[in-house]
Amino acid sequence: MEEEIKKAIDFVLSNHAKYADVRLERGYATVIDLRDDVFREMSYGIDQGMGVRVLYENSWGFASSNDLATSALTDTFEDALKIGRALSLSESNEKSATITIADAAQRNDHFKLKPKINPDDVSIEEKKRMVKEAYDAAKEHSDLIKSISILYLDGYEEQIYANSDGSYIVMETPAVFMRAGVVAKKGDVLQEGRESVGAVGGFEFIKGENPTTVAVKAADKAVRLLDAELPPAGELPVIMDNRLTGVFMHEALGHAAEADHVLYGESILKGK
């Protein structure tokens, strides 16, 4: 793949592009979804794609593809070049500020995380049994439990970044994730408890977290919330879960700070 990418970059540079880069990803995932004692999904899927940027004169061209064949790689670079060239001829481009690429050190790295237990070496039967045991543990926690959902995922991803400055970086990482969602009911009151664990790593992480413990925590949370008092109305000080504070800030300001939204006047941060 490295030689094919370098050839594609050389092609656009030979056609007067000032700069080019590509971000490529390919990976696969196993999904097991058990809801209300029915396995709704047991699947294995492959996902891949790439995004290419080409700077032609003073305009960026961008193209993407989910085909990673050599011919598609060349075509995607060529499409990005054509888009950049077409935009460079527009009247608005003549009024734009000059684009200058910052100097950056050339990097050639290959990072590969090797798990203690590769999820691929664990049979689908064992993963299914683990999910069912977690489900049963949540169900047995209380007669007030009315609905249970256990979701398990594992996967592997290879990411490649390359640019016309000579950098070529590869990162290969496995990942695992499990989520338990439990609904409890008392009278007319419904409450939900959720717990999730996940990591960039191998199956050993899930085993260490103990899936049945995760499911029972979700069930216990749902049951305890049934007797929770409603909070008072009005403006009050808020104590945020430190695991969620970053998420709140991201949703409130992160998306608003995205350049395209600001430039098009769609952000609360316009003109700030």
PDB file of C-alpha atoms in Angstrom:
ATOM      1  CA  MET A   1       0.000   0.000   0.000  1.00  0.00           C
ATOM      2  CA  GLU A   2       2.852   2.419   0.788  1.00  0.00           C
ATOM      3  CA  GLU A   3       4.265   2.368  -2.741  1.00  0.00           C
ATOM      4  CA  GLU A   4       0.810   2.815  -4.290  1.00  0.00           C
ATOM      5  CA  ILE A   5       0.123   5.839  -2.071  1.00  0.00           C
ATOM      6  CA  LYS A   6       3.477   7.415  -2.904  1.00  0.00           C
ATOM      7  CA  LYS A   7       2.818   6.962  -6.625  1.00  0.00           C
ATOM      8  CA  ALA A   8      -0.606   8.606  -6.292  1.00  0.00           C
ATOM      9  CA  ILE A   9       0.914  11.557  -4.408  1.00  0.00           C
ATOM     10  CA  ASP A  10       3.663  11.899  -7.026  1.00  0.00           C
ATOM     11  CA  PHE A  11       0.992  11.941  -9.730  1.00  0.00           C
ATOM     12  CA  VAL A  12      -0.826  14.985  -8.334  1.00  0.00           C
ATOM     13  CA  LEU A  13       2.444  16.785  -7.587  1.00  0.00           C
ATOM     14  CA  SER A  14       3.531  16.253 -11.186  1.00  0.00           C
ATOM     15  CA  ASN A  15       0.269  17.948 -12.189  1.00  0.00           C
ATOM     16  CA  HIS A  16       1.166  21.121 -10.269  1.00  0.00           C
ATOM     17  CA  ALA A  17      -0.459  20.376  -6.906  1.00  0.00           C
ATOM     18  CA  LYS A  18       1.275  22.196  -4.033  1.00  0.00           C
ATOM     19  CA  TYR A  19       0.462  19.616  -1.384  1.00  0.00           C
ATOM     20  CA  ALA A  20      -1.468  16.368  -0.901  1.00  0.00           C
ATOM     21  CA  ASP A  21      -2.315  13.979   1.907  1.00  0.00           C
ATOM     22  CA  VAL A  22      -4.472  10.931   2.538  1.00  0.00           C
ATOM     23  CA  ARG A  23      -6.114   9.361   5.585  1.00  0.00           C
ATOM     24  CA  LEU A  24      -7.013   5.729   5.090  1.00  0.00           C
ATOM     25  CA  GLU A  25      -8.782   3.336   7.434  1.00  0.00           C
ATOM     26  CA  ARG A  26      -9.744  -0.302   7.216  1.00  0.00           C
ATOM     27  CA  GLY A  27     -11.068  -2.544   9.924  1.00  0.00           C
ATOM     28  CA  TYR A  28     -13.514  -5.197  10.991  1.00  0.00           C
ATOM     29  CA  ALA A  29     -15.837  -5.725  13.938  1.00  0.00           C
ATOM     30  CA  THR A  30     -17.870  -8.393  15.720  1.00  0.00           C
ATOM     31  CA  VAL A  31     -21.229  -7.339  17.193  1.00  0.00           C
ATOM     32  CA  ILE A  32     -23.417  -9.320  19.607  1.00  0.00           C
ATOM     33  CA  ASP A  33     -26.681  -7.704  20.729  1.00  0.00           C
ATOM     34  CA  LEU A  34     -28.906  -9.496  23.260  1.00  0.00           C
ATOM     35  CA  ARG A  35     -32.179  -7.744  24.088  1.00  0.00           C
ATOM     36  CA  ASP A  36     -34.994  -9.158  26.198  1.00  0.00           C
ATOM     37  CA  ASP A  37     -33.572 -12.678  25.953  1.00  0.00           C
ATOM     38  CA  VAL A  38     -33.361 -12.592  22.145  1.00  0.00           C
ATOM     39  CA  PHE A  39     -30.121 -12.299  20.197  1.00  0.00           C
ATOM     40  CA  ARG A  40     -31.114  -9.458  17.864  1.00  0.00           C
ATOM     41  CA  GLU A  41     -27.740  -9.330  16.141  1.00  0.00           C
ATOM     42  CA  MET A  42     -24.657 -11.505  15.786  1.00  0.00           C
ATOM     43  CA  SER A  43     -22.572 -10.124  12.975  1.00  0.00           C
ATOM     44  CA  TYR A  44     -19.104  -9.657  11.584  1.00  0.00           C
ATOM     45  CA  GLY A  45     -18.477  -6.722   9.270  1.00  0.00           C
ATOM     46  CA  ILE A  46     -15.689  -4.992   7.389  1.00  0.00           C
ATOM     47  CA  ASP A  47     -15.470  -1.215   7.059  1.00  0.00           C
ATOM     48  CA  GLN A  48     -12.950   0.764   5.052  1.00  0.00           C
ATOM     49  CA  GLY A  49     -12.460   4.100   3.362  1.00  0.00           C
ATOM     50  CA  MET A  50     -10.130   6.973   2.626  1.00  0.00           C
ATOM     51  CA  GLY A  51     -10.166  10.745   2.333  1.00  0.00           C
ATOM     52  CA  VAL A  52      -7.760  12.640   0.083  1.00  0.00           C
ATOM     53  CA  ARG A  53      -6.881  16.351   0.160  1.00  0.00           C
ATOM     54  CA  VAL A  54      -5.050  18.136  -2.628  1.00  0.00           C
ATOM     55  CA  LEU A  55      -3.981  21.787  -2.576  1.00  0.00           C
ATOM     56  CA  TYR A  56      -3.943  23.247  -6.079  1.00  0.00           C
ATOM     57  CA  GLU A  57      -2.789  26.866  -6.282  1.00  0.00           C
ATOM     58  CA  ASN A  58      -4.986  28.417  -3.568  1.00  0.00           C
ATOM     59  CA  SER A  59      -7.826  25.876  -3.408  1.00  0.00           C
ATOM     60  CA  TRP A  60      -8.397  22.630  -1.574  1.00  0.00           C
ATOM     61  CA  GLY A  61      -9.891  19.663  -3.370  1.00  0.00           C
ATOM     62  CA  PHE A  62     -11.278  16.770  -1.330  1.00  0.00           C
ATOM     63  CA  ALA A  63     -12.418  13.335  -2.475  1.00  0.00           C
ATOM     64  CA  SER A  64     -13.271  10.110  -0.674  1.00  0.00           C
ATOM     65  CA  SER A  65     -13.847   6.452  -1.480  1.00  0.00           C
ATOM     66  CA  ASN A  66     -14.610   3.193   0.313  1.00  0.00           C
ATOM     67  CA  ASP A  67     -12.693   1.252  -2.341  1.00  0.00           C
ATOM     68  CA  LEU A  68      -9.032   0.799  -1.410  1.00  0.00           C
ATOM     69  CA  ALA A  69      -7.902  -0.918  -4.598  1.00  0.00           C
ATOM     70  CA  THR A  70      -4.872   0.613  -6.332  1.00  0.00           C
ATOM     71  CA  SER A  71      -6.972   1.917  -9.224  1.00  0.00           C
ATOM     72  CA  ALA A  72      -9.460   3.538  -6.824  1.00  0.00           C
ATOM     73  CA  LEU A  73      -6.614   5.142  -4.885  1.00  0.00           C
ATOM     74  CA  THR A  74      -5.289   6.786  -8.042  1.00  0.00           C
ATOM     75  CA  ASP A  75      -8.783   7.846  -9.123  1.00  0.00           C
ATOM     76  CA  THR A  76      -9.523   9.425  -5.727  1.00  0.00           C
ATOM     77  CA  PHE A  77      -6.330  11.501  -5.814  1.00  0.00           C
ATOM     78  CA  GLU A  78      -7.169  12.546  -9.364  1.00  0.00           C
ATOM     79  CA  ASP A  79     -10.717  13.529  -8.339  1.00  0.00           C
ATOM     80  CA  ALA A  80      -9.377  15.686  -5.496  1.00  0.00           C
ATOM     81  CA  LEU A  81      -6.942  17.321  -7.917  1.00  0.00           C
ATOM     82  CA  LYS A  82      -9.733  18.088 -10.403  1.00  0.00           C
ATOM     83  CA  ILE A  83     -11.898  19.620  -7.671  1.00  0.00           C
ATOM     84  CA  GLY A  84      -9.034  21.795  -6.428  1.00  0.00           C
ATOM     85  CA  ARG A  85      -8.239  22.897  -9.973  1.00  0.00           C
ATOM     86  CA  ALA A  86     -11.889  23.737 -10.687  1.00  0.00           C
ATOM     87  CA  LEU A  87     -12.215  25.762  -7.478  1.00  0.00           C
ATOM     88  CA  SER A  88      -9.025  27.674  -8.284  1.00  0.00           C
ATOM     89  CA  LEU A  89     -10.764  29.091 -11.363  1.00  0.00           C
ATOM     90  CA  SER A  90     -13.728  30.514  -9.415  1.00  0.00           C
ATOM     91  CA  GLU A  91     -14.056  34.253  -8.772  1.00  0.00           C
ATOM     92  CA  SER A  92     -14.354  33.786  -5.015  1.00  0.00           C
ATOM     93  CA  ASN A  93     -10.989  32.045  -4.941  1.00  0.00           C
ATOM     94  CA  GLU A  94      -9.270  35.133  -6.349  1.00  0.00           C
ATOM     95  CA  LYS A  95     -10.350  37.050  -3.233  1.00  0.00           C
ATOM     96  CA  SER A  96      -9.280  34.358  -0.784  1.00  0.00           C
ATOM     97  CA  ALA A  97      -6.248  34.590   1.461  1.00  0.00           C
ATOM     98  CA  THR A  98      -3.178  32.696   0.310  1.00  0.00           C
ATOM     99  CA  ILE A  99      -2.950  29.199   1.764  1.00  0.00           C
ATOM    100  CA  THR A 100       0.446  28.322   3.205  1.00  0.00           C
ATOM    101  CA  ILE A 101       1.297  24.863   4.504  1.00  0.00           C
ATOM    102  CA  ALA A 102       3.168  24.975   7.806  1.00  0.00           C
ATOM    103  CA  ASP A 103       6.577  23.361   7.958  1.00  0.00           C
ATOM    104  CA  ALA A 104       6.432  20.027   9.764  1.00  0.00           C
ATOM    105  CA  ALA A 105       8.989  17.342  10.412  1.00  0.00           C
ATOM    106  CA  GLN A 106       8.763  14.247   8.243  1.00  0.00           C
ATOM    107  CA  ARG A 107       7.552  11.253  10.242  1.00  0.00           C
ATOM    108  CA  ASN A 108       7.720   7.565   9.386  1.00  0.00           C
ATOM    109  CA  ASP A 109       6.243   5.454  12.169  1.00  0.00           C
ATOM    110  CA  HIS A 110       4.437   2.154  12.602  1.00  0.00           C
ATOM    111  CA  PHE A 111       2.576   1.640  15.878  1.00  0.00           C
ATOM    112  CA  LYS A 112       0.982  -1.741  16.507  1.00  0.00           C
ATOM    113  CA  LEU A 113      -0.751  -2.583  19.772  1.00  0.00           C
ATOM    114  CA  LYS A 114      -0.420  -6.274  20.558  1.00  0.00           C
ATOM    115  CA  PRO A 115      -3.133  -7.458  22.972  1.00  0.00           C
ATOM    116  CA  LYS A 116      -2.565 -10.190  25.530  1.00  0.00           C
ATOM    117  CA  ILE A 117      -5.696 -11.920  24.232  1.00  0.00           C
ATOM    118  CA  ASN A 118      -6.575 -11.229  20.612  1.00  0.00           C
ATOM    119  CA  PRO A 119     -10.397 -11.020  20.338  1.00  0.00           C
ATOM    120  CA  ASP A 120     -10.114 -12.992  17.089  1.00  0.00           C
ATOM    121  CA  ASP A 121      -8.740 -15.932  19.071  1.00  0.00           C
ATOM    122  CA  VAL A 122     -11.874 -16.070  21.233  1.00  0.00           C
ATOM    123  CA  SER A 123     -14.689 -18.118  19.693  1.00  0.00           C
ATOM    124  CA  ILE A 124     -18.049 -16.562  18.924  1.00  0.00           C
ATOM    125  CA  GLU A 125     -19.581 -19.224  21.198  1.00  0.00           C
ATOM    126  CA  GLU A 126     -17.549 -18.001  24.179  1.00  0.00           C
ATOM    127  CA  LYS A 127     -18.453 -14.377  23.488  1.00  0.00           C
ATOM    128  CA  LYS A 128     -22.125 -15.319  23.175  1.00  0.00           C
ATOM    129  CA  ARG A 129     -21.978 -17.260  26.456  1.00  0.00           C
ATOM    130  CA  MET A 130     -20.352 -14.289  28.205  1.00  0.00           C
ATOM    131  CA  VAL A 131     -23.126 -11.955  27.010  1.00  0.00           C
ATOM    132  CA  LYS A 132     -25.837 -14.397  28.126  1.00  0.00           C
ATOM    133  CA  GLU A 133     -24.271 -14.745  31.594  1.00  0.00           C
ATOM    134  CA  ALA A 134     -24.234 -10.965  31.971  1.00  0.00           C
ATOM    135  CA  TYR A 135     -27.892 -10.818  30.886  1.00  0.00           C
ATOM    136  CA  ASP A 136     -28.929 -13.506  33.382  1.00  0.00           C
ATOM    137  CA  ALA A 137     -27.061 -11.764  36.216  1.00  0.00           C
ATOM    138  CA  ALA A 138     -28.950  -8.526  35.569  1.00  0.00           C
ATOM    139  CA  LYS A 139     -32.282 -10.364  35.341  1.00  0.00           C
ATOM    140  CA  GLU A 140     -31.753 -12.142  38.663  1.00  0.00           C
ATOM    141  CA  HIS A 141     -30.899  -8.908  40.472  1.00  0.00           C
ATOM    142  CA  SER A 142     -34.533  -7.904  41.085  1.00  0.00           C
ATOM    143  CA  ASP A 143     -38.111  -8.797  40.204  1.00  0.00           C
ATOM    144  CA  LEU A 144     -38.543  -5.125  39.258  1.00  0.00           C
ATOM    145  CA  ILE A 145     -36.362  -5.574  36.162  1.00  0.00           C
ATOM    146  CA  LYS A 146     -38.529  -5.391  33.033  1.00  0.00           C
ATOM    147  CA  SER A 147     -36.118  -5.031  30.122  1.00  0.00           C
ATOM    148  CA  ILE A 148     -32.422  -5.787  29.570  1.00  0.00           C
ATOM    149  CA  SER A 149     -30.033  -5.046  26.724  1.00  0.00           C
ATOM    150  CA  ILE A 150     -26.442  -6.306  26.539  1.00  0.00           C
ATOM    151  CA  LEU A 151     -24.253  -5.132  23.656  1.00  0.00           C
ATOM    152  CA  TYR A 152     -20.760  -6.482  22.981  1.00  0.00           C
ATOM    153  CA  LEU A 153     -18.359  -5.311  20.276  1.00  0.00           C
ATOM    154  CA  ASP A 154     -14.777  -6.028  19.386  1.00  0.00           C
ATOM    155  CA  GLY A 155     -12.780  -4.999  16.375  1.00  0.00           C
ATOM    156  CA  TYR A 156      -9.484  -4.195  14.746  1.00  0.00           C
ATOM    157  CA  GLU A 157      -8.514  -1.064  12.845  1.00  0.00           C
ATOM    158  CA  GLU A 158      -5.570  -0.050  10.688  1.00  0.00           C
ATOM    159  CA  GLN A 159      -5.108   3.673  10.065  1.00  0.00           C
ATOM    160  CA  ILE A 160      -2.656   5.125   7.564  1.00  0.00           C
ATOM    161  CA  TYR A 161      -1.653   8.747   7.078  1.00  0.00           C
ATOM    162  CA  ALA A 162       0.670   9.924   4.313  1.00  0.00           C
ATOM    163  CA  ASN A 163       1.503  13.316   2.820  1.00  0.00           C
ATOM    164  CA  SER A 164       3.590  14.904   0.106  1.00  0.00           C
ATOM    165  CA  ASP A 165       6.177  16.028   2.668  1.00  0.00           C
ATOM    166  CA  GLY A 166       7.262  12.402   2.954  1.00  0.00           C
ATOM    167  CA  SER A 167       5.451  11.336   6.111  1.00  0.00           C
ATOM    168  CA  TYR A 168       3.982   7.838   6.281  1.00  0.00           C
ATOM    169  CA  ILE A 169       2.396   6.719   9.564  1.00  0.00           C
ATOM    170  CA  VAL A 170       0.590   3.458  10.315  1.00  0.00           C
ATOM    171  CA  MET A 171      -1.376   2.631  13.466  1.00  0.00           C
ATOM    172  CA  GLU A 172      -2.941  -0.782  14.147  1.00  0.00           C
ATOM    173  CA  THR A 173      -5.208  -1.140  17.174  1.00  0.00           C
ATOM    174  CA  PRO A 174      -7.700  -3.676  18.547  1.00  0.00           C
ATOM    175  CA  ALA A 175     -10.648  -2.465  20.631  1.00  0.00           C
ATOM    176  CA  VAL A 176     -13.341  -3.991  22.840  1.00  0.00           C
ATOM    177  CA  PHE A 177     -16.590  -2.595  24.242  1.00  0.00           C
ATOM    178  CA  MET A 178     -19.557  -3.748  26.297  1.00  0.00           C
ATOM    179  CA  ARG A 179     -22.710  -1.896  27.372  1.00  0.00           C
ATOM    180  CA  ALA A 180     -25.550  -2.948  29.651  1.00  0.00           C
ATOM    181  CA  GLY A 181     -28.895  -1.156  29.668  1.00  0.00           C
ATOM    182  CA  VAL A 182     -31.575  -2.146  32.191  1.00  0.00           C
ATOM    183  CA  VAL A 183     -35.122  -0.827  32.687  1.00  0.00           C
ATOM    184  CA  ALA A 184     -36.909  -1.280  36.030  1.00  0.00           C
ATOM    185  CA  LYS A 185     -40.551  -0.553  36.884  1.00  0.00           C
ATOM    186  CA  LYS A 186     -42.452   0.057  40.120  1.00  0.00           C
ATOM    187  CA  GLY A 187     -46.071   1.097  39.755  1.00  0.00           C
ATOM    188  CA  ASP A 188     -46.153   3.751  37.061  1.00  0.00           C
ATOM    189  CA  VAL A 189     -42.492   4.673  37.497  1.00  0.00           C
ATOM    190  CA  LEU A 190     -39.920   3.555  34.925  1.00  0.00           C
ATOM    191  CA  GLN A 191     -36.185   4.063  35.367  1.00  0.00           C
ATOM    192  CA  GLU A 192     -33.156   3.034  33.352  1.00  0.00           C
ATOM    193  CA  GLY A 193     -29.639   2.184  34.430  1.00  0.00           C
ATOM    194  CA  ARG A 194     -26.672   2.029  32.068  1.00  0.00           C
ATOM    195  CA  GLU A 195     -23.089   0.899  32.455  1.00  0.00           C
ATOM    196  CA  SER A 196     -20.421   0.562  29.788  1.00  0.00           C
ATOM    197  CA  VAL A 197     -16.765  -0.400  29.599  1.00  0.00           C
ATOM    198  CA  GLY A 198     -14.375  -0.295  26.694  1.00  0.00           C
ATOM    199  CA  ALA A 199     -10.776   0.164  25.752  1.00  0.00           C
ATOM    200  CA  VAL A 200      -8.231   0.152  22.991  1.00  0.00           C
ATOM    201  CA  GLY A 201      -6.872  -3.267  23.811  1.00  0.00           C
ATOM    202  CA  GLY A 202      -7.658  -6.955  23.816  1.00  0.00           C
ATOM    203  CA  PHE A 203     -10.215  -9.350  25.244  1.00  0.00           C
ATOM    204  CA  GLU A 204      -8.312  -9.366  28.529  1.00  0.00           C
ATOM    205  CA  PHE A 205      -9.817  -5.952  29.309  1.00  0.00           C
ATOM    206  CA  ILE A 206     -13.390  -7.240  29.096  1.00  0.00           C
ATOM    207  CA  LYS A 207     -12.532 -10.276  31.224  1.00  0.00           C
ATOM    208  CA  GLY A 208     -10.874  -8.043  33.803  1.00  0.00           C
ATOM    209  CA  GLU A 209     -13.932  -5.803  34.041  1.00  0.00           C
ATOM    210  CA  ASN A 210     -16.191  -8.849  34.613  1.00  0.00           C
ATOM    211  CA  PRO A 211     -19.241  -8.494  32.306  1.00  0.00           C
ATOM    212  CA  THR A 212     -21.660  -9.829  34.944  1.00  0.00           C
ATOM    213  CA  THR A 213     -20.535  -7.114  37.355  1.00  0.00           C
ATOM    214  CA  VAL A 214     -21.126  -4.460  34.690  1.00  0.00           C
ATOM    215  CA  ALA A 215     -24.649  -5.772  34.040  1.00  0.00           C
ATOM    216  CA  VAL A 216     -25.513  -5.962  37.752  1.00  0.00           C
ATOM    217  CA  LYS A 217     -24.337  -2.377  38.272  1.00  0.00           C
ATOM    218  CA  ALA A 218     -26.729  -1.236  35.537  1.00  0.00           C
ATOM    219  CA  ALA A 219     -29.573  -3.240  37.081  1.00  0.00           C
ATOM    220  CA  ASP A 220     -28.863  -1.905  40.559  1.00  0.00           C
ATOM    221  CA  LYS A 221     -28.799   1.666  39.276  1.00  0.00           C
ATOM    222  CA  ALA A 222     -32.199   1.236  37.592  1.00  0.00           C
ATOM    223  CA  VAL A 223     -33.768  -0.245  40.741  1.00  0.00           C
ATOM    224  CA  ARG A 224     -32.359   2.412  43.080  1.00  0.00           C
ATOM    225  CA  LEU A 225     -33.601   5.202  40.807  1.00  0.00           C
ATOM    226  CA  LEU A 226     -37.182   3.976  41.275  1.00  0.00           C
ATOM    227  CA  ASP A 227     -37.156   5.469  44.782  1.00  0.00           C
ATOM    228  CA  ALA A 228     -35.233   8.607  43.855  1.00  0.00           C
ATOM    229  CA  GLU A 229     -36.844  11.945  44.680  1.00  0.00           C
ATOM    230  CA  LEU A 230     -37.540  14.410  41.902  1.00  0.00           C
ATOM    231  CA  PRO A 231     -35.141  17.383  41.954  1.00  0.00           C
ATOM    232  CA  PRO A 232     -36.541  20.843  42.730  1.00  0.00           C
ATOM    233  CA  ALA A 233     -37.322  23.179  39.837  1.00  0.00           C
ATOM    234  CA  GLY A 234     -35.454  26.414  39.056  1.00  0.00           C
ATOM    235  CA  GLU A 235     -31.849  27.493  38.547  1.00  0.00           C
ATOM    236  CA  LEU A 236     -29.472  25.451  40.678  1.00  0.00           C
ATOM    237  CA  PRO A 237     -25.742  24.727  40.937  1.00  0.00           C
ATOM    238  CA  VAL A 238     -24.796  21.653  38.923  1.00  0.00           C
ATOM    239  CA  ILE A 239     -22.267  19.024  39.945  1.00  0.00           C
ATOM    240  CA  MET A 240     -21.107  17.227  36.816  1.00  0.00           C
ATOM    241  CA  ASP A 241     -19.791  13.684  36.624  1.00  0.00           C
ATOM    242  CA  ASN A 242     -16.119  14.157  35.801  1.00  0.00           C
ATOM    243  CA  ARG A 243     -16.452  11.462  33.143  1.00  0.00           C
ATOM    244  CA  LEU A 244     -19.080  13.552  31.333  1.00  0.00           C
ATOM    245  CA  THR A 245     -17.906  17.135  31.799  1.00  0.00           C
ATOM    246  CA  GLY A 246     -15.792  16.945  28.667  1.00  0.00           C
ATOM    247  CA  VAL A 247     -18.755  15.583  26.719  1.00  0.00           C
ATOM    248  CA  PHE A 248     -20.989  18.448  27.885  1.00  0.00           C
ATOM    249  CA  MET A 249     -18.363  21.017  26.870  1.00  0.00           C
ATOM    250  CA  HIS A 250     -17.869  19.311  23.531  1.00  0.00           C
ATOM    251  CA  GLU A 251     -21.571  19.328  22.716  1.00  0.00           C
ATOM    252  CA  ALA A 252     -22.018  22.933  23.888  1.00  0.00           C
ATOM    253  CA  LEU A 253     -18.918  24.469  22.312  1.00  0.00           C
ATOM    254  CA  GLY A 254     -16.995  21.842  20.372  1.00  0.00           C
ATOM    255  CA  HIS A 255     -19.404  21.562  17.451  1.00  0.00           C
ATOM    256  CA  ALA A 256     -20.008  25.313  17.560  1.00  0.00           C
ATOM    257  CA  ALA A 257     -16.267  25.848  17.046  1.00  0.00           C
ATOM    258  CA  GLU A 258     -16.162  23.838  13.818  1.00  0.00           C
ATOM    259  CA  ALA A 259     -14.799  26.136  11.121  1.00  0.00           C
ATOM    260  CA  ASP A 260     -17.448  25.426   8.489  1.00  0.00           C
ATOM    261  CA  HIS A 261     -20.291  26.309  10.884  1.00  0.00           C
ATOM    262  CA  VAL A 262     -18.536  29.521  11.963  1.00  0.00           C
ATOM    263  CA  LEU A 263     -17.760  30.616   8.393  1.00  0.00           C
ATOM    264  CA  TYR A 264     -21.337  30.026   7.243  1.00  0.00           C
ATOM    265  CA  GLY A 265     -22.790  31.876  10.223  1.00  0.00           C
ATOM    266  CA  GLU A 266     -24.453  28.783  11.661  1.00  0.00           C
ATOM    267  CA  SER A 267     -22.581  28.878  14.970  1.00  0.00           C
ATOM    268  CA  ILE A 268     -23.220  30.739  18.216  1.00  0.00           C
ATOM    269  CA  LEU A 269     -19.517  31.636  18.060  1.00  0.00           C
ATOM    270  CA  LYS A 270     -19.839  33.628  14.841  1.00  0.00           C
ATOM    271  CA  GLY A 271     -17.908  36.869  15.195  1.00  0.00           C
ATOM    272  CA  LYS A 272     -16.595  35.944  18.653  1.00  0.00           C
TER     273      LYS A 272
END
